[in-house]
Amino acid sequence: MNLGPHAAFIVGSYAAAIAIVAGLIAWIAIDHRAQKRRLETLEARGVTRRSERAS
Amino acid sequence: MPIVDLANPSRFLALTARLMPWLIGATVLAFAVGLVMVKGAPDDYQQGATVKIMFIHVPSAWLAMGIWALMAIATFGTLVWRHPLADVAAKAAAPIGAAFTALCLITGMLWGRPMWGTYWVWDARLTSVLVLFLMYLGVIALWRTVEDPSRAARAAAILTLVGALNLPIIKWSVDWWNTLHQPASVVRLAGPAIHPTILMPLLAMAVAFLLLMVTLHLAAMRNEILRRRVRTLMLMQAQAAPGSAS
């Protein structure tokens, strides 16, 4: 695929898109793991919500 | 399942867990199809191959505005019904909206340099999108500044509604003022002004970006619900501790 004389701008745009989307996915995945770990730690200490105690 | 049941965070989490693999698969497939169509799209007769930047710039711009509109709709749930899932939806959407607005600005600059001879001009379209980006950062900062989620939600809701006034300014800035940015060429009353060989890949990429946004938003909402559960449990733990005031 010939991108012509402005190839750097085109490649730069797609690289920016990949970097930003990858950053969003990584942020969400890391945050998910962190929240799950904190929740599990609290539950392991016996701290649970009333709805969970009732069930 | 009645739609109102989805407003229950536990049911929402269960539904999200079931939907997520399908959404991820659909997003990957949509991007694969979209990128194949982009590869096969012809160069523009004036802009040459730089038209390929449009296939990420335009969907990013649509999402930048669409996510703020989604946040504005969610604020009604916060202000009128005080529903926590509405806060969660708005809060989870803000960083995603900021990221797509940043992508829109970056790709716009990289497209502008070879076509206009400059990365940036302070024209109405570019400036109003920059204002949108700054407002996203403002909402994110507000959410992080106020510790109590329900108080933060009300403050962020007001800022979101005020910021929604910027959306029509962005959309019609190219008609109201003399701008370097081109006028609307897809969403306009007279129909798209783009040839179908370029329009179809653009729409395919728009669908892929929309699916990506929905997937990321649901995942971020799930994280926010878990964060609030952690906060509740930590408050309960602090109250139960010996020597606490209660």
PDB file of C-alpha atoms in Angstrom:
ATOM      1  CA  MET A   1       0.000   0.000   0.000  1.00  0.00           C
ATOM      2  CA  ASN A   2       1.530   3.295  -1.133  1.00  0.00           C
ATOM      3  CA  LEU A   3       0.721   6.044   1.357  1.00  0.00           C
ATOM      4  CA  GLY A   4       2.363   8.793  -0.690  1.00  0.00           C
ATOM      5  CA  PRO A   5       4.446  11.723   0.535  1.00  0.00           C
ATOM      6  CA  HIS A   6       2.454  12.143   3.778  1.00  0.00           C
ATOM      7  CA  ALA A   7       2.865   8.558   4.992  1.00  0.00           C
ATOM      8  CA  ALA A   8       4.344   9.695   8.332  1.00  0.00           C
ATOM      9  CA  PHE A   9       1.165  11.624   9.188  1.00  0.00           C
ATOM     10  CA  ILE A  10      -1.073   8.672   8.269  1.00  0.00           C
ATOM     11  CA  VAL A  11       1.028   6.124  10.168  1.00  0.00           C
ATOM     12  CA  GLY A  12       1.282   8.565  13.095  1.00  0.00           C
ATOM     13  CA  SER A  13      -2.517   8.870  13.239  1.00  0.00           C
ATOM     14  CA  TYR A  14      -3.063   5.110  13.319  1.00  0.00           C
ATOM     15  CA  ALA A  15      -0.248   4.709  15.871  1.00  0.00           C
ATOM     16  CA  ALA A  16      -1.944   7.326  18.082  1.00  0.00           C
ATOM     17  CA  ALA A  17      -5.248   5.450  17.773  1.00  0.00           C
ATOM     18  CA  ILE A  18      -3.608   2.148  18.744  1.00  0.00           C
ATOM     19  CA  ALA A  19      -1.780   3.760  21.686  1.00  0.00           C
ATOM     20  CA  ILE A  20      -4.895   5.493  23.042  1.00  0.00           C
ATOM     21  CA  VAL A  21      -7.173   2.455  22.665  1.00  0.00           C
ATOM     22  CA  ALA A  22      -4.506   0.168  24.171  1.00  0.00           C
ATOM     23  CA  GLY A  23      -4.126   2.622  27.052  1.00  0.00           C
ATOM     24  CA  LEU A  24      -7.892   2.614  27.690  1.00  0.00           C
ATOM     25  CA  ILE A  25      -8.055  -1.202  27.616  1.00  0.00           C
ATOM     26  CA  ALA A  26      -5.032  -1.491  29.948  1.00  0.00           C
ATOM     27  CA  TRP A  27      -6.454   1.088  32.379  1.00  0.00           C
ATOM     28  CA  ILE A  28      -9.818  -0.722  32.547  1.00  0.00           C
ATOM     29  CA  ALA A  29      -8.195  -4.169  32.928  1.00  0.00           C
ATOM     30  CA  ILE A  30      -5.784  -3.000  35.674  1.00  0.00           C
ATOM     31  CA  ASP A  31      -8.581  -1.161  37.494  1.00  0.00           C
ATOM     32  CA  HIS A  32     -10.806  -4.260  37.315  1.00  0.00           C
ATOM     33  CA  ARG A  33      -8.089  -6.450  38.808  1.00  0.00           C
ATOM     34  CA  ALA A  34      -7.393  -3.898  41.564  1.00  0.00           C
ATOM     35  CA  GLN A  35     -11.070  -3.564  42.565  1.00  0.00           C
ATOM     36  CA  LYS A  36     -11.582  -7.352  42.564  1.00  0.00           C
ATOM     37  CA  ARG A  37      -8.492  -7.808  44.749  1.00  0.00           C
ATOM     38  CA  ARG A  38      -9.626  -5.133  47.242  1.00  0.00           C
ATOM     39  CA  LEU A  39     -13.104  -6.653  47.383  1.00  0.00           C
ATOM     40  CA  GLU A  40     -11.730 -10.150  47.967  1.00  0.00           C
ATOM     41  CA  THR A  41      -9.388  -8.869  50.705  1.00  0.00           C
ATOM     42  CA  LEU A  42     -12.272  -7.188  52.538  1.00  0.00           C
ATOM     43  CA  GLU A  43     -14.511 -10.241  52.190  1.00  0.00           C
ATOM     44  CA  ALA A  44     -11.709 -12.483  53.454  1.00  0.00           C
ATOM     45  CA  ARG A  45     -11.633 -10.308  56.593  1.00  0.00           C
ATOM     46  CA  GLY A  46     -15.327 -11.068  57.075  1.00  0.00           C
ATOM     47  CA  VAL A  47     -16.579  -7.659  55.914  1.00  0.00           C
ATOM     48  CA  THR A  48     -19.629  -8.355  53.730  1.00  0.00           C
ATOM     49  CA  ARG A  49     -22.697  -6.453  52.603  1.00  0.00           C
ATOM     50  CA  ARG A  50     -26.010  -7.007  54.409  1.00  0.00           C
ATOM     51  CA  SER A  51     -27.556  -8.488  51.237  1.00  0.00           C
ATOM     52  CA  GLU A  52     -24.735 -11.057  51.077  1.00  0.00           C
ATOM     53  CA  ARG A  53     -25.066 -11.940  54.760  1.00  0.00           C
ATOM     54  CA  ALA A  54     -28.803 -12.564  54.314  1.00  0.00           C
ATOM     55  CA  SER A  55     -28.301 -14.937  51.381  1.00  0.00           C
TER      56      SER A  55
ATOM     57  CA  MET B   1     -36.204  -9.354  31.834  1.00  0.00           C
ATOM     58  CA  PRO B   2     -37.938  -5.974  32.288  1.00  0.00           C
ATOM     59  CA  ILE B   3     -35.646  -3.044  31.376  1.00  0.00           C
ATOM     60  CA  VAL B   4     -36.078  -1.553  34.856  1.00  0.00           C
ATOM     61  CA  ASP B   5     -34.357  -4.633  36.344  1.00  0.00           C
ATOM     62  CA  LEU B   6     -31.119  -3.558  34.643  1.00  0.00           C
ATOM     63  CA  ALA B   7     -31.077  -0.544  36.961  1.00  0.00           C
ATOM     64  CA  ASN B   8     -30.169  -2.954  39.773  1.00  0.00           C
ATOM     65  CA  PRO B   9     -26.323  -2.982  39.985  1.00  0.00           C
ATOM     66  CA  SER B  10     -26.124  -6.730  40.764  1.00  0.00           C
ATOM     67  CA  ARG B  11     -28.323  -7.634  37.790  1.00  0.00           C
ATOM     68  CA  PHE B  12     -26.339  -5.180  35.665  1.00  0.00           C
ATOM     69  CA  LEU B  13     -23.078  -6.933  36.645  1.00  0.00           C
ATOM     70  CA  ALA B  14     -24.545 -10.346  35.794  1.00  0.00           C
ATOM     71  CA  LEU B  15     -25.787  -9.137  32.412  1.00  0.00           C
ATOM     72  CA  THR B  16     -22.456  -7.427  31.644  1.00  0.00           C
ATOM     73  CA  ALA B  17     -20.564 -10.647  32.423  1.00  0.00           C
ATOM     74  CA  ARG B  18     -22.760 -12.507  29.909  1.00  0.00           C
ATOM     75  CA  LEU B  19     -22.561  -9.782  27.231  1.00  0.00           C
ATOM     76  CA  MET B  20     -18.858  -8.952  27.457  1.00  0.00           C
ATOM     77  CA  PRO B  21     -17.397 -11.892  25.444  1.00  0.00           C
ATOM     78  CA  TRP B  22     -19.917 -11.276  22.640  1.00  0.00           C
ATOM     79  CA  LEU B  23     -19.194  -7.540  22.606  1.00  0.00           C
ATOM     80  CA  ILE B  24     -15.420  -8.111  22.511  1.00  0.00           C
ATOM     81  CA  GLY B  25     -15.837 -10.587  19.645  1.00  0.00           C
ATOM     82  CA  ALA B  26     -18.142  -8.232  17.715  1.00  0.00           C
ATOM     83  CA  THR B  27     -15.722  -5.313  18.229  1.00  0.00           C
ATOM     84  CA  VAL B  28     -12.699  -7.285  16.970  1.00  0.00           C
ATOM     85  CA  LEU B  29     -14.705  -8.529  13.969  1.00  0.00           C
ATOM     86  CA  ALA B  30     -15.999  -5.023  13.179  1.00  0.00           C
ATOM     87  CA  PHE B  31     -12.465  -3.587  13.278  1.00  0.00           C
ATOM     88  CA  ALA B  32     -11.167  -6.395  11.054  1.00  0.00           C
ATOM     89  CA  VAL B  33     -13.893  -5.719   8.473  1.00  0.00           C
ATOM     90  CA  GLY B  34     -13.469  -1.945   8.794  1.00  0.00           C
ATOM     91  CA  LEU B  35      -9.684  -2.019   8.363  1.00  0.00           C
ATOM     92  CA  VAL B  36      -9.929  -4.322   5.314  1.00  0.00           C
ATOM     93  CA  MET B  37     -12.390  -1.820   3.790  1.00  0.00           C
ATOM     94  CA  VAL B  38     -10.063   1.076   4.699  1.00  0.00           C
ATOM     95  CA  LYS B  39      -7.152  -0.715   2.990  1.00  0.00           C
ATOM     96  CA  GLY B  40      -9.238  -1.109  -0.166  1.00  0.00           C
ATOM     97  CA  ALA B  41     -10.585   2.449  -0.179  1.00  0.00           C
ATOM     98  CA  PRO B  42      -9.284   4.684  -2.981  1.00  0.00           C
ATOM     99  CA  ASP B  43      -7.239   7.819  -2.368  1.00  0.00           C
ATOM    100  CA  ASP B  44      -9.123  11.109  -2.459  1.00  0.00           C
ATOM    101  CA  TYR B  45      -8.706  13.091  -5.694  1.00  0.00           C
ATOM    102  CA  GLN B  46      -7.564  16.161  -3.731  1.00  0.00           C
ATOM    103  CA  GLN B  47      -6.177  14.831  -0.425  1.00  0.00           C
ATOM    104  CA  GLY B  48      -4.515  11.680  -1.717  1.00  0.00           C
ATOM    105  CA  ALA B  49      -3.824   8.940   0.849  1.00  0.00           C
ATOM    106  CA  THR B  50      -4.240  11.332   3.810  1.00  0.00           C
ATOM    107  CA  VAL B  51      -7.988  10.670   3.520  1.00  0.00           C
ATOM    108  CA  LYS B  52      -7.192   7.445   5.438  1.00  0.00           C
ATOM    109  CA  ILE B  53      -6.801   9.613   8.555  1.00  0.00           C
ATOM    110  CA  MET B  54     -10.514  10.434   8.227  1.00  0.00           C
ATOM    111  CA  PHE B  55     -11.425   6.806   9.009  1.00  0.00           C
ATOM    112  CA  ILE B  56     -10.253   7.277  12.598  1.00  0.00           C
ATOM    113  CA  HIS B  57     -10.638  11.050  12.956  1.00  0.00           C
ATOM    114  CA  VAL B  58     -14.362  11.226  12.136  1.00  0.00           C
ATOM    115  CA  PRO B  59     -15.525   8.249  14.298  1.00  0.00           C
ATOM    116  CA  SER B  60     -13.448   9.674  17.177  1.00  0.00           C
ATOM    117  CA  ALA B  61     -15.135  13.056  16.735  1.00  0.00           C
ATOM    118  CA  TRP B  62     -18.592  11.450  16.680  1.00  0.00           C
ATOM    119  CA  LEU B  63     -17.798   9.508  19.860  1.00  0.00           C
ATOM    120  CA  ALA B  64     -16.313  12.592  21.552  1.00  0.00           C
ATOM    121  CA  MET B  65     -19.659  14.368  21.134  1.00  0.00           C
ATOM    122  CA  GLY B  66     -21.827  11.257  21.558  1.00  0.00           C
ATOM    123  CA  ILE B  67     -20.276  10.308  24.892  1.00  0.00           C
ATOM    124  CA  TRP B  68     -20.884  13.799  26.287  1.00  0.00           C
ATOM    125  CA  ALA B  69     -24.509  13.524  25.070  1.00  0.00           C
ATOM    126  CA  LEU B  70     -24.744  10.127  26.831  1.00  0.00           C
ATOM    127  CA  MET B  71     -23.378  11.719  30.025  1.00  0.00           C
ATOM    128  CA  ALA B  72     -25.919  14.544  29.718  1.00  0.00           C
ATOM    129  CA  ILE B  73     -28.764  11.997  29.407  1.00  0.00           C
ATOM    130  CA  ALA B  74     -27.396  10.099  32.418  1.00  0.00           C
ATOM    131  CA  THR B  75     -27.474  13.304  34.477  1.00  0.00           C
ATOM    132  CA  PHE B  76     -31.275  13.203  34.326  1.00  0.00           C
ATOM    133  CA  GLY B  77     -31.101   9.870  36.113  1.00  0.00           C
ATOM    134  CA  THR B  78     -28.866  11.513  38.707  1.00  0.00           C
ATOM    135  CA  LEU B  79     -30.743  14.781  39.197  1.00  0.00           C
ATOM    136  CA  VAL B  80     -34.353  13.589  38.719  1.00  0.00           C
ATOM    137  CA  TRP B  81     -34.369  10.006  40.047  1.00  0.00           C
ATOM    138  CA  ARG B  82     -31.065  10.081  41.977  1.00  0.00           C
ATOM    139  CA  HIS B  83     -30.311   6.647  40.622  1.00  0.00           C
ATOM    140  CA  PRO B  84     -26.765   5.472  41.449  1.00  0.00           C
ATOM    141  CA  LEU B  85     -26.400   3.557  38.163  1.00  0.00           C
ATOM    142  CA  ALA B  86     -26.874   6.855  36.303  1.00  0.00           C
ATOM    143  CA  ASP B  87     -23.919   8.316  38.245  1.00  0.00           C
ATOM    144  CA  VAL B  88     -21.926   5.197  37.465  1.00  0.00           C
ATOM    145  CA  ALA B  89     -22.711   5.510  33.734  1.00  0.00           C
ATOM    146  CA  ALA B  90     -21.710   9.180  33.639  1.00  0.00           C
ATOM    147  CA  LYS B  91     -18.541   8.736  35.697  1.00  0.00           C
ATOM    148  CA  ALA B  92     -17.369   5.697  33.707  1.00  0.00           C
ATOM    149  CA  ALA B  93     -17.981   7.470  30.395  1.00  0.00           C
ATOM    150  CA  ALA B  94     -15.894  10.587  31.118  1.00  0.00           C
ATOM    151  CA  PRO B  95     -12.346   9.137  30.721  1.00  0.00           C
ATOM    152  CA  ILE B  96     -13.430   7.235  27.603  1.00  0.00           C
ATOM    153  CA  GLY B  97     -14.881  10.428  26.141  1.00  0.00           C
ATOM    154  CA  ALA B  98     -11.698  12.332  27.009  1.00  0.00           C
ATOM    155  CA  ALA B  99      -9.585   9.662  25.272  1.00  0.00           C
ATOM    156  CA  PHE B 100     -11.641   9.780  22.063  1.00  0.00           C
ATOM    157  CA  THR B 101     -11.611  13.604  22.103  1.00  0.00           C
ATOM    158  CA  ALA B 102      -7.819  13.518  22.472  1.00  0.00           C
ATOM    159  CA  LEU B 103      -7.640  11.065  19.555  1.00  0.00           C
ATOM    160  CA  CYS B 104      -9.874  13.361  17.489  1.00  0.00           C
ATOM    161  CA  LEU B 105      -7.615  16.361  18.232  1.00  0.00           C
ATOM    162  CA  ILE B 106      -4.352  14.467  17.573  1.00  0.00           C
ATOM    163  CA  THR B 107      -5.524  12.926  14.283  1.00  0.00           C
ATOM    164  CA  GLY B 108      -7.016  16.286  13.277  1.00  0.00           C
ATOM    165  CA  MET B 109      -3.648  17.967  13.803  1.00  0.00           C
ATOM    166  CA  LEU B 110      -1.827  15.213  11.892  1.00  0.00           C
ATOM    167  CA  TRP B 111      -4.331  15.591   9.046  1.00  0.00           C
ATOM    168  CA  GLY B 112      -4.214  19.395   9.167  1.00  0.00           C
ATOM    169  CA  ARG B 113      -0.440  19.724   8.779  1.00  0.00           C
ATOM    170  CA  PRO B 114      -0.193  18.213   5.270  1.00  0.00           C
ATOM    171  CA  MET B 115      -3.583  19.591   4.087  1.00  0.00           C
ATOM    172  CA  TRP B 116      -3.716  23.079   5.663  1.00  0.00           C
ATOM    173  CA  GLY B 117      -0.018  23.633   6.220  1.00  0.00           C
ATOM    174  CA  THR B 118      -0.481  23.907   9.982  1.00  0.00           C
ATOM    175  CA  TYR B 119      -1.156  21.625  12.939  1.00  0.00           C
ATOM    176  CA  TRP B 120      -3.490  24.069  14.627  1.00  0.00           C
ATOM    177  CA  VAL B 121      -5.598  27.180  14.033  1.00  0.00           C
ATOM    178  CA  TRP B 122      -7.885  28.832  16.557  1.00  0.00           C
ATOM    179  CA  ASP B 123     -10.977  28.439  14.400  1.00  0.00           C
ATOM    180  CA  ALA B 124     -14.410  27.733  15.843  1.00  0.00           C
ATOM    181  CA  ARG B 125     -14.480  23.958  15.220  1.00  0.00           C
ATOM    182  CA  LEU B 126     -11.005  23.201  16.568  1.00  0.00           C
ATOM    183  CA  THR B 127     -11.399  25.525  19.538  1.00  0.00           C
ATOM    184  CA  SER B 128     -14.835  24.179  20.515  1.00  0.00           C
ATOM    185  CA  VAL B 129     -13.517  20.579  20.408  1.00  0.00           C
ATOM    186  CA  LEU B 130     -10.547  21.652  22.564  1.00  0.00           C
ATOM    187  CA  VAL B 131     -13.073  23.173  25.006  1.00  0.00           C
ATOM    188  CA  LEU B 132     -14.914  19.809  25.015  1.00  0.00           C
ATOM    189  CA  PHE B 133     -11.644  18.046  25.899  1.00  0.00           C
ATOM    190  CA  LEU B 134     -10.969  20.500  28.741  1.00  0.00           C
ATOM    191  CA  MET B 135     -14.525  19.992  30.029  1.00  0.00           C
ATOM    192  CA  TYR B 136     -13.982  16.215  30.069  1.00  0.00           C
ATOM    193  CA  LEU B 137     -10.860  16.803  32.173  1.00  0.00           C
ATOM    194  CA  GLY B 138     -12.885  19.123  34.426  1.00  0.00           C
ATOM    195  CA  VAL B 139     -15.588  16.501  35.019  1.00  0.00           C
ATOM    196  CA  ILE B 140     -12.959  13.819  35.735  1.00  0.00           C
ATOM    197  CA  ALA B 141     -11.205  16.168  38.183  1.00  0.00           C
ATOM    198  CA  LEU B 142     -14.535  16.953  39.883  1.00  0.00           C
ATOM    199  CA  TRP B 143     -15.325  13.260  40.346  1.00  0.00           C
ATOM    200  CA  ARG B 144     -11.890  12.742  41.906  1.00  0.00           C
ATOM    201  CA  THR B 145     -12.050  15.833  44.130  1.00  0.00           C
ATOM    202  CA  VAL B 146     -15.357  15.167  45.906  1.00  0.00           C
ATOM    203  CA  GLU B 147     -15.077  11.995  47.983  1.00  0.00           C
ATOM    204  CA  ASP B 148     -18.781  11.259  48.494  1.00  0.00           C
ATOM    205  CA  PRO B 149     -19.988   9.737  45.164  1.00  0.00           C
ATOM    206  CA  SER B 150     -23.548  11.095  45.450  1.00  0.00           C
ATOM    207  CA  ARG B 151     -22.343  14.682  46.085  1.00  0.00           C
ATOM    208  CA  ALA B 152     -19.751  14.377  43.316  1.00  0.00           C
ATOM    209  CA  ALA B 153     -22.473  13.063  40.985  1.00  0.00           C
ATOM    210  CA  ARG B 154     -24.704  16.109  41.506  1.00  0.00           C
ATOM    211  CA  ALA B 155     -21.818  18.568  40.966  1.00  0.00           C
ATOM    212  CA  ALA B 156     -20.622  16.665  37.882  1.00  0.00           C
ATOM    213  CA  ALA B 157     -24.205  16.502  36.558  1.00  0.00           C
ATOM    214  CA  ILE B 158     -24.529  20.291  36.612  1.00  0.00           C
ATOM    215  CA  LEU B 159     -21.157  20.732  34.879  1.00  0.00           C
ATOM    216  CA  THR B 160     -22.177  18.099  32.299  1.00  0.00           C
ATOM    217  CA  LEU B 161     -25.455  19.869  31.515  1.00  0.00           C
ATOM    218  CA  VAL B 162     -23.673  23.223  31.158  1.00  0.00           C
ATOM    219  CA  GLY B 163     -21.068  21.566  28.940  1.00  0.00           C
ATOM    220  CA  ALA B 164     -23.803  20.085  26.735  1.00  0.00           C
ATOM    221  CA  LEU B 165     -24.360  23.624  25.401  1.00  0.00           C
ATOM    222  CA  ASN B 166     -21.032  23.182  23.599  1.00  0.00           C
ATOM    223  CA  LEU B 167     -22.339  20.248  21.505  1.00  0.00           C
ATOM    224  CA  PRO B 168     -24.482  22.309  19.067  1.00  0.00           C
ATOM    225  CA  ILE B 169     -21.653  24.847  18.899  1.00  0.00           C
ATOM    226  CA  ILE B 170     -19.251  22.086  17.782  1.00  0.00           C
ATOM    227  CA  LYS B 171     -21.749  20.650  15.292  1.00  0.00           C
ATOM    228  CA  TRP B 172     -22.735  23.930  13.618  1.00  0.00           C
ATOM    229  CA  SER B 173     -19.522  25.919  14.166  1.00  0.00           C
ATOM    230  CA  VAL B 174     -18.518  25.203  10.568  1.00  0.00           C
ATOM    231  CA  ASP B 175     -21.808  26.731   9.356  1.00  0.00           C
ATOM    232  CA  TRP B 176     -22.041  29.671  11.776  1.00  0.00           C
ATOM    233  CA  TRP B 177     -18.464  30.903  11.357  1.00  0.00           C
ATOM    234  CA  ASN B 178     -15.864  31.029   8.624  1.00  0.00           C
ATOM    235  CA  THR B 179     -13.594  28.138   9.582  1.00  0.00           C
ATOM    236  CA  LEU B 180     -10.571  26.407   8.070  1.00  0.00           C
ATOM    237  CA  HIS B 181     -12.255  23.100   8.980  1.00  0.00           C
ATOM    238  CA  GLN B 182     -14.472  21.773   6.199  1.00  0.00           C
ATOM    239  CA  PRO B 183     -18.284  21.801   6.588  1.00  0.00           C
ATOM    240  CA  ALA B 184     -20.230  18.639   7.448  1.00  0.00           C
ATOM    241  CA  SER B 185     -19.944  16.045   4.686  1.00  0.00           C
ATOM    242  CA  VAL B 186     -21.675  12.973   6.186  1.00  0.00           C
ATOM    243  CA  VAL B 187     -24.423  14.049   8.618  1.00  0.00           C
ATOM    244  CA  ARG B 188     -26.242  16.769   6.634  1.00  0.00           C
ATOM    245  CA  LEU B 189     -29.757  17.374   5.341  1.00  0.00           C
ATOM    246  CA  ALA B 190     -28.793  17.006   1.675  1.00  0.00           C
ATOM    247  CA  GLY B 191     -27.234  13.575   2.321  1.00  0.00           C
ATOM    248  CA  PRO B 192     -23.564  12.584   2.431  1.00  0.00           C
ATOM    249  CA  ALA B 193     -21.229  14.465   0.105  1.00  0.00           C
ATOM    250  CA  ILE B 194     -18.669  11.634   0.123  1.00  0.00           C
ATOM    251  CA  HIS B 195     -18.386   9.034  -2.627  1.00  0.00           C
ATOM    252  CA  PRO B 196     -19.689   5.587  -1.502  1.00  0.00           C
ATOM    253  CA  THR B 197     -16.225   4.002  -1.971  1.00  0.00           C
ATOM    254  CA  ILE B 198     -14.996   6.204   0.884  1.00  0.00           C
ATOM    255  CA  LEU B 199     -18.291   6.536   2.781  1.00  0.00           C
ATOM    256  CA  MET B 200     -18.781   2.793   3.303  1.00  0.00           C
ATOM    257  CA  PRO B 201     -15.371   2.184   4.989  1.00  0.00           C
ATOM    258  CA  LEU B 202     -16.030   5.266   7.114  1.00  0.00           C
ATOM    259  CA  LEU B 203     -19.393   3.883   8.281  1.00  0.00           C
ATOM    260  CA  ALA B 204     -17.816   0.450   8.915  1.00  0.00           C
ATOM    261  CA  MET B 205     -15.141   2.066  11.092  1.00  0.00           C
ATOM    262  CA  ALA B 206     -17.827   4.138  12.853  1.00  0.00           C
ATOM    263  CA  VAL B 207     -19.674   0.907  13.774  1.00  0.00           C
ATOM    264  CA  ALA B 208     -16.381  -0.612  15.025  1.00  0.00           C
ATOM    265  CA  PHE B 209     -15.625   2.467  17.158  1.00  0.00           C
ATOM    266  CA  LEU B 210     -19.193   2.440  18.520  1.00  0.00           C
ATOM    267  CA  LEU B 211     -18.884  -1.215  19.537  1.00  0.00           C
ATOM    268  CA  LEU B 212     -15.505  -0.454  21.136  1.00  0.00           C
ATOM    269  CA  MET B 213     -17.045   2.415  23.086  1.00  0.00           C
ATOM    270  CA  VAL B 214     -19.975   0.287  24.307  1.00  0.00           C
ATOM    271  CA  THR B 215     -17.588  -2.504  25.388  1.00  0.00           C
ATOM    272  CA  LEU B 216     -15.228  -0.132  27.199  1.00  0.00           C
ATOM    273  CA  HIS B 217     -18.100   1.746  28.822  1.00  0.00           C
ATOM    274  CA  LEU B 218     -19.769  -1.389  30.185  1.00  0.00           C
ATOM    275  CA  ALA B 219     -16.388  -2.620  31.495  1.00  0.00           C
ATOM    276  CA  ALA B 220     -15.681   0.755  33.126  1.00  0.00           C
ATOM    277  CA  MET B 221     -19.194   0.790  34.662  1.00  0.00           C
ATOM    278  CA  ARG B 222     -18.552  -2.678  36.100  1.00  0.00           C
ATOM    279  CA  ASN B 223     -15.309  -1.380  37.659  1.00  0.00           C
ATOM    280  CA  GLU B 224     -17.095   1.635  39.129  1.00  0.00           C
ATOM    281  CA  ILE B 225     -19.773  -0.576  40.728  1.00  0.00           C
ATOM    282  CA  LEU B 226     -17.021  -2.727  42.279  1.00  0.00           C
ATOM    283  CA  ARG B 227     -15.221   0.450  43.495  1.00  0.00           C
ATOM    284  CA  ARG B 228     -18.406   1.589  45.247  1.00  0.00           C
ATOM    285  CA  ARG B 229     -18.829  -1.816  46.868  1.00  0.00           C
ATOM    286  CA  VAL B 230     -15.246  -1.600  48.139  1.00  0.00           C
ATOM    287  CA  ARG B 231     -15.964   1.886  49.513  1.00  0.00           C
ATOM    288  CA  THR B 232     -19.129   0.677  51.262  1.00  0.00           C
ATOM    289  CA  LEU B 233     -17.307  -2.272  52.834  1.00  0.00           C
ATOM    290  CA  MET B 234     -14.439  -0.052  53.986  1.00  0.00           C
ATOM    291  CA  LEU B 235     -16.935   2.342  55.615  1.00  0.00           C
ATOM    292  CA  MET B 236     -18.653  -0.622  57.305  1.00  0.00           C
ATOM    293  CA  GLN B 237     -15.292  -1.901  58.506  1.00  0.00           C
ATOM    294  CA  ALA B 238     -14.363   1.529  59.889  1.00  0.00           C
ATOM    295  CA  GLN B 239     -17.720   1.830  61.704  1.00  0.00           C
ATOM    296  CA  ALA B 240     -17.378  -1.649  63.184  1.00  0.00           C
ATOM    297  CA  ALA B 241     -13.845  -0.977  64.436  1.00  0.00           C
ATOM    298  CA  PRO B 242     -13.462  -0.609  68.237  1.00  0.00           C
ATOM    299  CA  GLY B 243     -13.408   3.023  69.302  1.00  0.00           C
ATOM    300  CA  SER B 244     -15.401   4.242  66.275  1.00  0.00           C
ATOM    301  CA  ALA B 245     -17.980   6.998  66.965  1.00  0.00           C
ATOM    302  CA  SER B 246     -21.035   4.890  66.053  1.00  0.00           C
TER     303      SER B 246
END
